[in-house]
Amino acid sequence: MKIMFCWKCGNEINEGDKFCTKCGAQQFKVCTKCQKRISIFDGFCIYCGEKLIVPKAVQKPKQKQKDQKNFKTYSFKFSNIILNASKRDEINKWLSENNVIIHYLKPRFYLNTFCPGKWQASIDTLDILYEPAETNQNYYFEYASVSGWIKRPTEKLEKIYNDWKETHPEYQILWKKEADFQTTRSEYVMSIFVLCKKIEQK
């Protein structure tokens, strides 16, 4: 049984646990159409596109003031001159230099067309809601980008994602987000972003 970490409080839970045993936060939901697990924050299924109902409690998480007193927000604002690889490195540098427990990620995306031939669904801003931790939590931020004609290259992107998971068994996926855009020449550009945590070997 793999160990996971609650997105809200960082508590260790077992893979497949729908709720955190410490704070009670829901960890995932199941698409009503394709029955696949997806993020509780997604309004649409990333696999089949089904529109989903997002409970108000999930749309805008509310916590008691006493629980929020140590929470802080760190915001990344990126230049459109650089692509996702450099942005990933900047995020990981911050994660490696700061002892934090991450509670929430809020990204904003756009179509980066600065580099011809290398268009990407790219990160514009990323807000990280966190609280200080005594030790480094071994977070790692990763991405993959693909493009395709006629239809969205969803299967190609998902294969890259699954291949990465198989070759990096030491990392547990905590957060996953996709972004896609269509260019003026009908090319689809897609990216996937994940936040992982390295599992300590026992």
PDB file of C-alpha atoms in Angstrom:
ATOM      1  CA  MET A   1       0.000   0.000   0.000  1.00  0.00           C
ATOM      2  CA  LYS A   2       1.496   3.317  -1.102  1.00  0.00           C
ATOM      3  CA  ILE A   3       1.623   6.294   1.228  1.00  0.00           C
ATOM      4  CA  MET A   4      -0.071   9.519   0.160  1.00  0.00           C
ATOM      5  CA  PHE A   5      -0.229  12.940   1.755  1.00  0.00           C
ATOM      6  CA  CYS A   6      -3.330  15.009   2.420  1.00  0.00           C
ATOM      7  CA  TRP A   7      -3.425  18.111   0.184  1.00  0.00           C
ATOM      8  CA  LYS A   8      -4.855  20.155   3.055  1.00  0.00           C
ATOM      9  CA  CYS A   9      -2.860  19.254   6.183  1.00  0.00           C
ATOM     10  CA  GLY A  10       0.026  17.088   4.887  1.00  0.00           C
ATOM     11  CA  ASN A  11      -0.963  14.082   7.012  1.00  0.00           C
ATOM     12  CA  GLU A  12       0.135  10.636   5.756  1.00  0.00           C
ATOM     13  CA  ILE A  13      -2.763   8.551   4.423  1.00  0.00           C
ATOM     14  CA  ASN A  14      -3.061   5.329   2.456  1.00  0.00           C
ATOM     15  CA  GLU A  15      -3.477   5.321  -1.308  1.00  0.00           C
ATOM     16  CA  GLY A  16      -7.178   5.145  -2.084  1.00  0.00           C
ATOM     17  CA  ASP A  17      -8.329   6.878   1.097  1.00  0.00           C
ATOM     18  CA  LYS A  18     -11.091   9.250   0.036  1.00  0.00           C
ATOM     19  CA  PHE A  19     -10.847  11.332   3.198  1.00  0.00           C
ATOM     20  CA  CYS A  20      -7.953  12.398   5.423  1.00  0.00           C
ATOM     21  CA  THR A  21      -7.929  10.599   8.770  1.00  0.00           C
ATOM     22  CA  LYS A  22      -6.631  13.738  10.514  1.00  0.00           C
ATOM     23  CA  CYS A  23      -8.560  16.704   9.121  1.00  0.00           C
ATOM     24  CA  GLY A  24     -11.339  14.937   7.170  1.00  0.00           C
ATOM     25  CA  ALA A  25     -10.569  16.683   3.860  1.00  0.00           C
ATOM     26  CA  GLN A  26     -11.831  14.887   0.746  1.00  0.00           C
ATOM     27  CA  GLN A  27      -8.882  13.721  -1.374  1.00  0.00           C
ATOM     28  CA  PHE A  28     -10.530  12.951  -4.722  1.00  0.00           C
ATOM     29  CA  LYS A  29     -13.849  12.516  -6.474  1.00  0.00           C
ATOM     30  CA  VAL A  30     -15.036  10.087  -9.171  1.00  0.00           C
ATOM     31  CA  CYS A  31     -16.314  11.283 -12.555  1.00  0.00           C
ATOM     32  CA  THR A  32     -19.992  10.383 -12.930  1.00  0.00           C
ATOM     33  CA  LYS A  33     -19.460   9.525 -16.605  1.00  0.00           C
ATOM     34  CA  CYS A  34     -16.142   7.641 -16.958  1.00  0.00           C
ATOM     35  CA  GLN A  35     -15.703   6.667 -13.274  1.00  0.00           C
ATOM     36  CA  LYS A  36     -12.081   7.819 -13.122  1.00  0.00           C
ATOM     37  CA  ARG A  37     -10.595   9.572 -10.110  1.00  0.00           C
ATOM     38  CA  ILE A  38     -10.005  13.273 -10.528  1.00  0.00           C
ATOM     39  CA  SER A  39      -9.151  16.278  -8.388  1.00  0.00           C
ATOM     40  CA  ILE A  40     -11.926  17.548  -6.128  1.00  0.00           C
ATOM     41  CA  PHE A  41     -11.223  21.066  -7.465  1.00  0.00           C
ATOM     42  CA  ASP A  42     -11.882  20.246 -11.154  1.00  0.00           C
ATOM     43  CA  GLY A  43     -15.155  21.467 -12.642  1.00  0.00           C
ATOM     44  CA  PHE A  44     -14.656  19.251 -15.699  1.00  0.00           C
ATOM     45  CA  CYS A  45     -13.280  15.711 -15.950  1.00  0.00           C
ATOM     46  CA  ILE A  46      -9.738  15.761 -17.385  1.00  0.00           C
ATOM     47  CA  TYR A  47     -10.354  12.381 -19.041  1.00  0.00           C
ATOM     48  CA  CYS A  48     -13.760  12.707 -20.728  1.00  0.00           C
ATOM     49  CA  GLY A  49     -14.688  16.387 -20.358  1.00  0.00           C
ATOM     50  CA  GLU A  50     -17.846  15.771 -18.335  1.00  0.00           C
ATOM     51  CA  LYS A  51     -19.058  18.866 -16.481  1.00  0.00           C
ATOM     52  CA  LEU A  52     -19.074  18.209 -12.759  1.00  0.00           C
ATOM     53  CA  ILE A  53     -20.642  19.810  -9.745  1.00  0.00           C
ATOM     54  CA  VAL A  54     -18.058  21.307  -7.415  1.00  0.00           C
ATOM     55  CA  PRO A  55     -19.440  21.711  -3.877  1.00  0.00           C
ATOM     56  CA  LYS A  56     -19.192  25.237  -2.505  1.00  0.00           C
ATOM     57  CA  ALA A  57     -17.068  23.965   0.353  1.00  0.00           C
ATOM     58  CA  VAL A  58     -14.530  22.742  -2.204  1.00  0.00           C
ATOM     59  CA  GLN A  59     -14.721  25.751  -4.509  1.00  0.00           C
ATOM     60  CA  LYS A  60     -13.762  28.087  -1.710  1.00  0.00           C
ATOM     61  CA  PRO A  61     -12.212  26.167   1.164  1.00  0.00           C
ATOM     62  CA  LYS A  62     -13.061  27.821   4.459  1.00  0.00           C
ATOM     63  CA  GLN A  63     -11.090  27.187   7.579  1.00  0.00           C
ATOM     64  CA  LYS A  64     -11.321  28.589  11.051  1.00  0.00           C
ATOM     65  CA  GLN A  65      -9.237  31.672  11.628  1.00  0.00           C
ATOM     66  CA  LYS A  66      -7.109  29.926  14.226  1.00  0.00           C
ATOM     67  CA  ASP A  67      -6.118  27.304  11.619  1.00  0.00           C
ATOM     68  CA  GLN A  68      -5.068  29.982   9.130  1.00  0.00           C
ATOM     69  CA  LYS A  69      -2.882  32.090  11.404  1.00  0.00           C
ATOM     70  CA  ASN A  70       0.338  30.440  10.200  1.00  0.00           C
ATOM     71  CA  PHE A  71      -0.667  30.120   6.536  1.00  0.00           C
ATOM     72  CA  LYS A  72       1.248  32.232   4.050  1.00  0.00           C
ATOM     73  CA  THR A  73       1.087  32.754   0.292  1.00  0.00           C
ATOM     74  CA  TYR A  74       4.075  32.785  -2.023  1.00  0.00           C
ATOM     75  CA  SER A  75       3.370  33.999  -5.561  1.00  0.00           C
ATOM     76  CA  PHE A  76       5.389  33.317  -8.689  1.00  0.00           C
ATOM     77  CA  LYS A  77       4.892  35.772 -11.565  1.00  0.00           C
ATOM     78  CA  PHE A  78       6.667  34.600 -14.694  1.00  0.00           C
ATOM     79  CA  SER A  79       7.819  36.407 -17.810  1.00  0.00           C
ATOM     80  CA  ASN A  80       6.418  35.130 -21.100  1.00  0.00           C
ATOM     81  CA  ILE A  81       9.962  35.119 -22.465  1.00  0.00           C
ATOM     82  CA  ILE A  82      10.776  31.880 -20.657  1.00  0.00           C
ATOM     83  CA  LEU A  83       9.145  28.481 -21.165  1.00  0.00           C
ATOM     84  CA  ASN A  84       7.989  25.920 -18.621  1.00  0.00           C
ATOM     85  CA  ALA A  85      11.382  24.268 -18.067  1.00  0.00           C
ATOM     86  CA  SER A  86      12.879  27.418 -16.547  1.00  0.00           C
ATOM     87  CA  LYS A  87       9.716  28.090 -14.567  1.00  0.00           C
ATOM     88  CA  ARG A  88       9.797  24.558 -13.159  1.00  0.00           C
ATOM     89  CA  ASP A  89      13.411  25.037 -12.100  1.00  0.00           C
ATOM     90  CA  GLU A  90      12.586  28.307 -10.328  1.00  0.00           C
ATOM     91  CA  ILE A  91       9.706  26.685  -8.435  1.00  0.00           C
ATOM     92  CA  ASN A  92      11.849  23.694  -7.429  1.00  0.00           C
ATOM     93  CA  LYS A  93      14.636  25.983  -6.249  1.00  0.00           C
ATOM     94  CA  TRP A  94      12.160  27.676  -3.897  1.00  0.00           C
ATOM     95  CA  LEU A  95      10.791  24.310  -2.717  1.00  0.00           C
ATOM     96  CA  SER A  96      14.285  23.002  -1.962  1.00  0.00           C
ATOM     97  CA  GLU A  97      15.296  26.133  -0.046  1.00  0.00           C
ATOM     98  CA  ASN A  98      12.156  26.433   2.101  1.00  0.00           C
ATOM     99  CA  ASN A  99      10.706  24.105   4.733  1.00  0.00           C
ATOM    100  CA  VAL A 100       6.968  24.281   4.041  1.00  0.00           C
ATOM    101  CA  ILE A 101       3.778  22.232   4.050  1.00  0.00           C
ATOM    102  CA  ILE A 102       1.736  23.097   0.972  1.00  0.00           C
ATOM    103  CA  HIS A 103      -2.032  23.323   1.378  1.00  0.00           C
ATOM    104  CA  TYR A 104      -3.181  24.702  -1.953  1.00  0.00           C
ATOM    105  CA  LEU A 105      -1.890  25.621  -5.420  1.00  0.00           C
ATOM    106  CA  LYS A 106      -3.600  28.195  -7.614  1.00  0.00           C
ATOM    107  CA  PRO A 107      -2.126  28.472 -11.126  1.00  0.00           C
ATOM    108  CA  ARG A 108      -3.097  30.681 -14.044  1.00  0.00           C
ATOM    109  CA  PHE A 109      -2.178  29.657 -17.586  1.00  0.00           C
ATOM    110  CA  TYR A 110      -1.826  31.264 -21.001  1.00  0.00           C
ATOM    111  CA  LEU A 111      -0.643  30.340 -24.497  1.00  0.00           C
ATOM    112  CA  ASN A 112       3.067  31.178 -24.633  1.00  0.00           C
ATOM    113  CA  THR A 113       3.886  32.121 -28.243  1.00  0.00           C
ATOM    114  CA  PHE A 114       7.133  33.961 -27.603  1.00  0.00           C
ATOM    115  CA  CYS A 115       9.335  31.191 -29.047  1.00  0.00           C
ATOM    116  CA  PRO A 116       8.222  30.178 -32.573  1.00  0.00           C
ATOM    117  CA  GLY A 117       7.935  26.416 -32.903  1.00  0.00           C
ATOM    118  CA  LYS A 118       7.895  25.983 -29.132  1.00  0.00           C
ATOM    119  CA  TRP A 119       4.436  27.190 -28.233  1.00  0.00           C
ATOM    120  CA  GLN A 120       3.267  25.958 -24.856  1.00  0.00           C
ATOM    121  CA  ALA A 121       0.324  26.038 -22.515  1.00  0.00           C
ATOM    122  CA  SER A 122       2.429  27.886 -19.984  1.00  0.00           C
ATOM    123  CA  ILE A 123       2.268  29.118 -16.396  1.00  0.00           C
ATOM    124  CA  ASP A 124       1.601  32.823 -15.975  1.00  0.00           C
ATOM    125  CA  THR A 125       1.292  32.894 -12.174  1.00  0.00           C
ATOM    126  CA  LEU A 126       1.351  30.320  -9.400  1.00  0.00           C
ATOM    127  CA  ASP A 127       0.151  31.045  -5.877  1.00  0.00           C
ATOM    128  CA  ILE A 128       1.216  28.599  -3.156  1.00  0.00           C
ATOM    129  CA  LEU A 129      -0.679  28.543   0.126  1.00  0.00           C
ATOM    130  CA  TYR A 130       1.594  27.033   2.767  1.00  0.00           C
ATOM    131  CA  GLU A 131       2.660  26.973   6.377  1.00  0.00           C
ATOM    132  CA  PRO A 132       6.184  26.688   7.784  1.00  0.00           C
ATOM    133  CA  ALA A 133       7.494  23.198   8.547  1.00  0.00           C
ATOM    134  CA  GLU A 134      10.348  22.008  10.746  1.00  0.00           C
ATOM    135  CA  THR A 135      11.958  19.996   7.951  1.00  0.00           C
ATOM    136  CA  ASN A 136      12.000  20.050   4.171  1.00  0.00           C
ATOM    137  CA  GLN A 137       9.071  18.039   2.780  1.00  0.00           C
ATOM    138  CA  ASN A 138      10.851  16.962  -0.439  1.00  0.00           C
ATOM    139  CA  TYR A 139       8.323  18.478  -2.841  1.00  0.00           C
ATOM    140  CA  TYR A 140       9.036  18.382  -6.569  1.00  0.00           C
ATOM    141  CA  PHE A 141       7.261  20.284  -9.359  1.00  0.00           C
ATOM    142  CA  GLU A 142       7.236  18.780 -12.875  1.00  0.00           C
ATOM    143  CA  TYR A 143       5.544  19.378 -16.217  1.00  0.00           C
ATOM    144  CA  ALA A 144       5.125  17.951 -19.723  1.00  0.00           C
ATOM    145  CA  SER A 145       4.039  19.761 -22.898  1.00  0.00           C
ATOM    146  CA  VAL A 146       2.771  18.421 -26.246  1.00  0.00           C
ATOM    147  CA  SER A 147       1.126  19.756 -29.390  1.00  0.00           C
ATOM    148  CA  GLY A 148      -0.984  18.220 -32.140  1.00  0.00           C
ATOM    149  CA  TRP A 149      -3.186  18.933 -35.132  1.00  0.00           C
ATOM    150  CA  ILE A 150      -6.896  18.275 -35.744  1.00  0.00           C
ATOM    151  CA  LYS A 151      -7.629  17.076 -32.206  1.00  0.00           C
ATOM    152  CA  ARG A 152      -6.245  17.558 -28.724  1.00  0.00           C
ATOM    153  CA  PRO A 153      -3.280  15.196 -28.117  1.00  0.00           C
ATOM    154  CA  THR A 154      -4.771  14.055 -24.815  1.00  0.00           C
ATOM    155  CA  GLU A 155      -3.620  10.431 -25.121  1.00  0.00           C
ATOM    156  CA  LYS A 156      -0.070  11.493 -25.972  1.00  0.00           C
ATOM    157  CA  LEU A 157       0.112  13.752 -22.928  1.00  0.00           C
ATOM    158  CA  GLU A 158      -1.390  11.109 -20.651  1.00  0.00           C
ATOM    159  CA  LYS A 159       1.181   8.568 -21.871  1.00  0.00           C
ATOM    160  CA  ILE A 160       4.037  10.920 -21.014  1.00  0.00           C
ATOM    161  CA  TYR A 161       2.501  11.422 -17.581  1.00  0.00           C
ATOM    162  CA  ASN A 162       2.048   7.687 -16.933  1.00  0.00           C
ATOM    163  CA  ASP A 163       5.555   6.877 -18.210  1.00  0.00           C
ATOM    164  CA  TRP A 164       6.996   9.476 -15.844  1.00  0.00           C
ATOM    165  CA  LYS A 165       5.127   7.960 -12.892  1.00  0.00           C
ATOM    166  CA  GLU A 166       6.431   4.479 -13.735  1.00  0.00           C
ATOM    167  CA  THR A 167      10.029   5.682 -13.945  1.00  0.00           C
ATOM    168  CA  HIS A 168       9.763   7.744 -10.751  1.00  0.00           C
ATOM    169  CA  PRO A 169       8.167   5.389  -8.200  1.00  0.00           C
ATOM    170  CA  GLU A 170       9.828   7.302  -5.380  1.00  0.00           C
ATOM    171  CA  TYR A 171       7.449  10.238  -5.926  1.00  0.00           C
ATOM    172  CA  GLN A 172       3.814  10.458  -4.834  1.00  0.00           C
ATOM    173  CA  ILE A 173       1.590  12.728  -6.943  1.00  0.00           C
ATOM    174  CA  LEU A 174      -0.159  15.262  -4.695  1.00  0.00           C
ATOM    175  CA  TRP A 175      -1.610  17.638  -7.299  1.00  0.00           C
ATOM    176  CA  LYS A 176      -2.203  17.490 -11.047  1.00  0.00           C
ATOM    177  CA  LYS A 177      -3.468  20.156 -13.430  1.00  0.00           C
ATOM    178  CA  GLU A 178      -3.852  20.338 -17.220  1.00  0.00           C
ATOM    179  CA  ALA A 179      -4.088  23.350 -19.512  1.00  0.00           C
ATOM    180  CA  ASP A 180      -4.710  23.501 -23.252  1.00  0.00           C
ATOM    181  CA  PHE A 181      -5.136  26.119 -25.970  1.00  0.00           C
ATOM    182  CA  GLN A 182      -5.808  26.196 -29.698  1.00  0.00           C
ATOM    183  CA  THR A 183      -3.585  28.400 -31.857  1.00  0.00           C
ATOM    184  CA  THR A 184      -4.702  30.537 -34.792  1.00  0.00           C
ATOM    185  CA  ARG A 185      -3.440  27.825 -37.165  1.00  0.00           C
ATOM    186  CA  SER A 186      -5.628  25.169 -35.474  1.00  0.00           C
ATOM    187  CA  GLU A 187      -2.802  23.524 -33.565  1.00  0.00           C
ATOM    188  CA  TYR A 188      -3.611  22.238 -30.095  1.00  0.00           C
ATOM    189  CA  VAL A 189      -1.093  22.947 -27.348  1.00  0.00           C
ATOM    190  CA  MET A 190      -1.387  21.055 -24.059  1.00  0.00           C
ATOM    191  CA  SER A 191       0.602  20.903 -20.828  1.00  0.00           C
ATOM    192  CA  ILE A 192       0.258  18.974 -17.608  1.00  0.00           C
ATOM    193  CA  PHE A 193       1.676  20.108 -14.267  1.00  0.00           C
ATOM    194  CA  VAL A 194       2.157  18.024 -11.128  1.00  0.00           C
ATOM    195  CA  LEU A 195       3.342  18.552  -7.576  1.00  0.00           C
ATOM    196  CA  CYS A 196       5.004  15.475  -6.081  1.00  0.00           C
ATOM    197  CA  LYS A 197       6.465  14.490  -2.764  1.00  0.00           C
ATOM    198  CA  LYS A 198       9.363  12.105  -2.419  1.00  0.00           C
ATOM    199  CA  ILE A 199       8.439   9.084  -0.332  1.00  0.00           C
ATOM    200  CA  GLU A 200      10.898   8.244   2.387  1.00  0.00           C
ATOM    201  CA  GLN A 201      12.301   4.740   2.109  1.00  0.00           C
ATOM    202  CA  LYS A 202      11.605   2.689   5.219  1.00  0.00           C
TER     203      LYS A 202
END
